[in-house]
Amino acid sequence: MPIRLSTQEANVSANPDTDTPHCHPPHRVESQRIGSLQPKMLNTEKAQRMAELFSSLGDTNRLRIISLLAIAELCVCDIAAALDMSESAVSHQLRTLRAMRLVRYHKRGRKVYYHLQDQHVLDLYQSVAEHLDEPDLNNES
């Protein structure tokens, strides 16, 4: 995790080849600050689990299913109709979402109804959607 320095601590400029900020001149590492950050840093196991979760969200159809379930609880046939997909294809995507604990289901008669696992999943979906709707301030003049 990179350390942020104030403009007084380092003169930061972008490398024209990479657009990545670099400190000029190089500065010494703030060992005490780094030491206090490390216990708060994401551990490798949790980082791996998060990467797997985000990877499972890297599919357009799964995200569209989540967008529907953010609005209402639906059965597989309704999801398939809304997305113009086969029930088999929707069921396959729902299995992946269930494995990642993003959706749950319950049965009513012969129908299986799906909904988001919990408020955290809804919050995550809404936060990303809102973030994407924000204007990109870096590209505005």
PDB file of C-alpha atoms in Angstrom:
ATOM      1  CA  MET A   1       0.000   0.000   0.000  1.00  0.00           C
ATOM      2  CA  PRO A   2       1.604   3.321  -1.013  1.00  0.00           C
ATOM      3  CA  ILE A   3       2.222   6.059   1.518  1.00  0.00           C
ATOM      4  CA  ARG A   4       0.754   9.464   0.791  1.00  0.00           C
ATOM      5  CA  LEU A   5       3.045  12.384   1.501  1.00  0.00           C
ATOM      6  CA  SER A   6       2.088  16.012   1.748  1.00  0.00           C
ATOM      7  CA  THR A   7       3.409  18.382  -0.900  1.00  0.00           C
ATOM      8  CA  GLN A   8       5.854  19.637   1.708  1.00  0.00           C
ATOM      9  CA  GLU A   9       7.256  16.119   2.210  1.00  0.00           C
ATOM     10  CA  ALA A  10       7.850  15.325  -1.461  1.00  0.00           C
ATOM     11  CA  ASN A  11       7.630  16.889  -4.857  1.00  0.00           C
ATOM     12  CA  VAL A  12       5.406  14.514  -6.833  1.00  0.00           C
ATOM     13  CA  SER A  13       5.315  14.432 -10.607  1.00  0.00           C
ATOM     14  CA  ALA A  14       3.937  12.004 -13.148  1.00  0.00           C
ATOM     15  CA  ASN A  15       6.222   9.885 -15.282  1.00  0.00           C
ATOM     16  CA  PRO A  16       5.173  10.673 -18.859  1.00  0.00           C
ATOM     17  CA  ASP A  17       5.566   7.005 -19.842  1.00  0.00           C
ATOM     18  CA  THR A  18       3.289   5.581 -17.135  1.00  0.00           C
ATOM     19  CA  ASP A  19       1.275   8.478 -15.673  1.00  0.00           C
ATOM     20  CA  THR A  20       2.251   7.046 -12.278  1.00  0.00           C
ATOM     21  CA  PRO A  21       3.295   9.603  -9.634  1.00  0.00           C
ATOM     22  CA  HIS A  22       6.864   9.313  -8.365  1.00  0.00           C
ATOM     23  CA  CYS A  23       8.518  11.125  -5.459  1.00  0.00           C
ATOM     24  CA  HIS A  24      11.430  13.421  -6.306  1.00  0.00           C
ATOM     25  CA  PRO A  25      13.853  13.121  -4.726  1.00  0.00           C
ATOM     26  CA  PRO A  26      13.361   9.599  -3.334  1.00  0.00           C
ATOM     27  CA  HIS A  27      12.653   9.811   0.378  1.00  0.00           C
ATOM     28  CA  ARG A  28      13.398   7.511   3.256  1.00  0.00           C
ATOM     29  CA  VAL A  29      10.697   5.086   4.323  1.00  0.00           C
ATOM     30  CA  GLU A  30       8.762   6.158   7.395  1.00  0.00           C
ATOM     31  CA  SER A  31       9.287   2.896   9.301  1.00  0.00           C
ATOM     32  CA  GLN A  32       7.152   3.865  12.286  1.00  0.00           C
ATOM     33  CA  ARG A  33       4.229   4.876  10.079  1.00  0.00           C
ATOM     34  CA  ILE A  34       4.528   1.728   7.965  1.00  0.00           C
ATOM     35  CA  GLY A  35       4.718  -0.377  11.130  1.00  0.00           C
ATOM     36  CA  SER A  36       1.468   1.126  12.411  1.00  0.00           C
ATOM     37  CA  LEU A  37      -0.289   0.502   9.068  1.00  0.00           C
ATOM     38  CA  GLN A  38       0.722  -3.127   8.580  1.00  0.00           C
ATOM     39  CA  PRO A  39      -1.514  -4.627  11.313  1.00  0.00           C
ATOM     40  CA  LYS A  40      -4.501  -2.820   9.770  1.00  0.00           C
ATOM     41  CA  MET A  41      -3.693  -3.988   6.245  1.00  0.00           C
ATOM     42  CA  LEU A  42      -5.767  -6.686   4.574  1.00  0.00           C
ATOM     43  CA  ASN A  43      -4.238 -10.112   5.202  1.00  0.00           C
ATOM     44  CA  THR A  44      -3.408 -12.385   2.270  1.00  0.00           C
ATOM     45  CA  GLU A  45      -6.158 -14.928   2.949  1.00  0.00           C
ATOM     46  CA  LYS A  46      -8.907 -12.312   3.106  1.00  0.00           C
ATOM     47  CA  ALA A  47      -7.450 -10.531   0.072  1.00  0.00           C
ATOM     48  CA  GLN A  48      -7.664 -13.825  -1.848  1.00  0.00           C
ATOM     49  CA  ARG A  49     -11.302 -14.344  -0.809  1.00  0.00           C
ATOM     50  CA  MET A  50     -12.152 -10.767  -1.826  1.00  0.00           C
ATOM     51  CA  ALA A  51     -10.421 -11.248  -5.186  1.00  0.00           C
ATOM     52  CA  GLU A  52     -12.519 -14.378  -5.778  1.00  0.00           C
ATOM     53  CA  LEU A  53     -15.703 -12.503  -4.890  1.00  0.00           C
ATOM     54  CA  PHE A  54     -14.864  -9.602  -7.212  1.00  0.00           C
ATOM     55  CA  SER A  55     -13.886 -12.085  -9.910  1.00  0.00           C
ATOM     56  CA  SER A  56     -17.310 -13.702  -9.660  1.00  0.00           C
ATOM     57  CA  LEU A  57     -18.814 -10.235 -10.174  1.00  0.00           C
ATOM     58  CA  GLY A  58     -16.763  -9.820 -13.343  1.00  0.00           C
ATOM     59  CA  ASP A  59     -19.531 -11.304 -15.479  1.00  0.00           C
ATOM     60  CA  THR A  60     -22.133  -9.123 -17.187  1.00  0.00           C
ATOM     61  CA  ASN A  61     -24.969 -11.604 -16.769  1.00  0.00           C
ATOM     62  CA  ARG A  62     -24.286 -12.085 -13.055  1.00  0.00           C
ATOM     63  CA  LEU A  63     -24.284  -8.327 -12.535  1.00  0.00           C
ATOM     64  CA  ARG A  64     -27.549  -8.009 -14.427  1.00  0.00           C
ATOM     65  CA  ILE A  65     -29.054 -10.726 -12.209  1.00  0.00           C
ATOM     66  CA  ILE A  66     -27.869  -8.852  -9.117  1.00  0.00           C
ATOM     67  CA  SER A  67     -29.371  -5.637 -10.513  1.00  0.00           C
ATOM     68  CA  LEU A  68     -32.754  -7.363 -10.788  1.00  0.00           C
ATOM     69  CA  LEU A  69     -32.509  -8.899  -7.325  1.00  0.00           C
ATOM     70  CA  ALA A  70     -31.602  -5.491  -5.897  1.00  0.00           C
ATOM     71  CA  ILE A  71     -35.105  -4.450  -6.952  1.00  0.00           C
ATOM     72  CA  ALA A  72     -37.169  -7.534  -6.138  1.00  0.00           C
ATOM     73  CA  GLU A  73     -37.151 -11.197  -5.165  1.00  0.00           C
ATOM     74  CA  LEU A  74     -37.653 -13.232  -8.351  1.00  0.00           C
ATOM     75  CA  CYS A  75     -38.004 -16.809  -9.499  1.00  0.00           C
ATOM     76  CA  VAL A  76     -35.629 -18.291 -12.057  1.00  0.00           C
ATOM     77  CA  CYS A  77     -38.224 -18.126 -14.837  1.00  0.00           C
ATOM     78  CA  ASP A  78     -38.835 -14.407 -14.220  1.00  0.00           C
ATOM     79  CA  ILE A  79     -35.101 -13.646 -14.196  1.00  0.00           C
ATOM     80  CA  ALA A  80     -34.671 -15.617 -17.428  1.00  0.00           C
ATOM     81  CA  ALA A  81     -37.530 -13.728 -19.087  1.00  0.00           C
ATOM     82  CA  ALA A  82     -36.237 -10.329 -17.939  1.00  0.00           C
ATOM     83  CA  LEU A  83     -32.727 -11.042 -19.231  1.00  0.00           C
ATOM     84  CA  ASP A  84     -33.818 -12.938 -22.344  1.00  0.00           C
ATOM     85  CA  MET A  85     -31.743 -15.943 -21.242  1.00  0.00           C
ATOM     86  CA  SER A  86     -32.571 -19.603 -20.839  1.00  0.00           C
ATOM     87  CA  GLU A  87     -33.581 -20.823 -17.382  1.00  0.00           C
ATOM     88  CA  SER A  88     -30.635 -23.205 -17.523  1.00  0.00           C
ATOM     89  CA  ALA A  89     -28.182 -20.359 -18.150  1.00  0.00           C
ATOM     90  CA  VAL A  90     -29.704 -18.295 -15.335  1.00  0.00           C
ATOM     91  CA  SER A  91     -29.547 -21.266 -12.962  1.00  0.00           C
ATOM     92  CA  HIS A  92     -25.875 -21.735 -13.812  1.00  0.00           C
ATOM     93  CA  GLN A  93     -25.124 -18.082 -12.986  1.00  0.00           C
ATOM     94  CA  LEU A  94     -27.175 -18.271  -9.789  1.00  0.00           C
ATOM     95  CA  ARG A  95     -25.152 -21.300  -8.637  1.00  0.00           C
ATOM     96  CA  THR A  96     -21.996 -19.213  -8.908  1.00  0.00           C
ATOM     97  CA  LEU A  97     -23.606 -16.318  -7.034  1.00  0.00           C
ATOM     98  CA  ARG A  98     -24.821 -18.708  -4.319  1.00  0.00           C
ATOM     99  CA  ALA A  99     -21.351 -20.234  -3.970  1.00  0.00           C
ATOM    100  CA  MET A 100     -19.975 -16.737  -3.327  1.00  0.00           C
ATOM    101  CA  ARG A 101     -22.780 -16.071  -0.802  1.00  0.00           C
ATOM    102  CA  LEU A 102     -24.178 -13.199  -2.849  1.00  0.00           C
ATOM    103  CA  VAL A 103     -27.687 -14.620  -3.293  1.00  0.00           C
ATOM    104  CA  ARG A 104     -29.998 -16.985  -1.396  1.00  0.00           C
ATOM    105  CA  TYR A 105     -33.141 -18.794  -2.349  1.00  0.00           C
ATOM    106  CA  HIS A 106     -36.267 -20.352  -0.903  1.00  0.00           C
ATOM    107  CA  LYS A 107     -38.939 -22.510  -2.428  1.00  0.00           C
ATOM    108  CA  ARG A 108     -42.619 -21.707  -2.728  1.00  0.00           C
ATOM    109  CA  GLY A 109     -44.381 -24.719  -4.142  1.00  0.00           C
ATOM    110  CA  ARG A 110     -42.478 -25.743  -7.244  1.00  0.00           C
ATOM    111  CA  LYS A 111     -40.897 -22.322  -7.814  1.00  0.00           C
ATOM    112  CA  VAL A 112     -37.520 -21.257  -6.469  1.00  0.00           C
ATOM    113  CA  TYR A 113     -37.248 -17.579  -5.542  1.00  0.00           C
ATOM    114  CA  TYR A 114     -33.927 -15.760  -5.280  1.00  0.00           C
ATOM    115  CA  HIS A 115     -32.954 -12.642  -3.364  1.00  0.00           C
ATOM    116  CA  LEU A 116     -29.722 -10.948  -2.379  1.00  0.00           C
ATOM    117  CA  GLN A 117     -27.897 -12.614   0.506  1.00  0.00           C
ATOM    118  CA  ASP A 118     -28.032  -9.577   2.788  1.00  0.00           C
ATOM    119  CA  GLN A 119     -27.835  -5.803   3.039  1.00  0.00           C
ATOM    120  CA  HIS A 120     -24.058  -5.876   2.455  1.00  0.00           C
ATOM    121  CA  VAL A 121     -24.529  -7.225  -1.066  1.00  0.00           C
ATOM    122  CA  LEU A 122     -27.152  -4.579  -1.812  1.00  0.00           C
ATOM    123  CA  ASP A 123     -24.893  -1.856  -0.395  1.00  0.00           C
ATOM    124  CA  LEU A 124     -21.949  -3.090  -2.486  1.00  0.00           C
ATOM    125  CA  TYR A 125     -24.050  -3.129  -5.655  1.00  0.00           C
ATOM    126  CA  GLN A 126     -25.507   0.327  -4.979  1.00  0.00           C
ATOM    127  CA  SER A 127     -22.101   1.825  -4.101  1.00  0.00           C
ATOM    128  CA  VAL A 128     -20.508   0.600  -7.319  1.00  0.00           C
ATOM    129  CA  ALA A 129     -23.493   1.757  -9.392  1.00  0.00           C
ATOM    130  CA  GLU A 130     -23.339   5.222  -7.768  1.00  0.00           C
ATOM    131  CA  HIS A 131     -19.571   5.385  -8.262  1.00  0.00           C
ATOM    132  CA  LEU A 132     -19.970   4.668 -11.979  1.00  0.00           C
ATOM    133  CA  ASP A 133     -22.580   7.438 -12.266  1.00  0.00           C
ATOM    134  CA  GLU A 134     -20.215  10.056 -10.789  1.00  0.00           C
ATOM    135  CA  PRO A 135     -18.493  12.374 -13.243  1.00  0.00           C
ATOM    136  CA  ASP A 136     -14.801  11.700 -13.812  1.00  0.00           C
ATOM    137  CA  LEU A 137     -13.235  14.796 -12.260  1.00  0.00           C
ATOM    138  CA  ASN A 138      -9.768  13.876 -13.558  1.00  0.00           C
ATOM    139  CA  ASN A 139     -10.880  14.366 -17.170  1.00  0.00           C
ATOM    140  CA  GLU A 140     -12.768  17.618 -16.661  1.00  0.00           C
ATOM    141  CA  SER A 141     -11.099  20.933 -17.397  1.00  0.00           C
TER     142      SER A 141
END
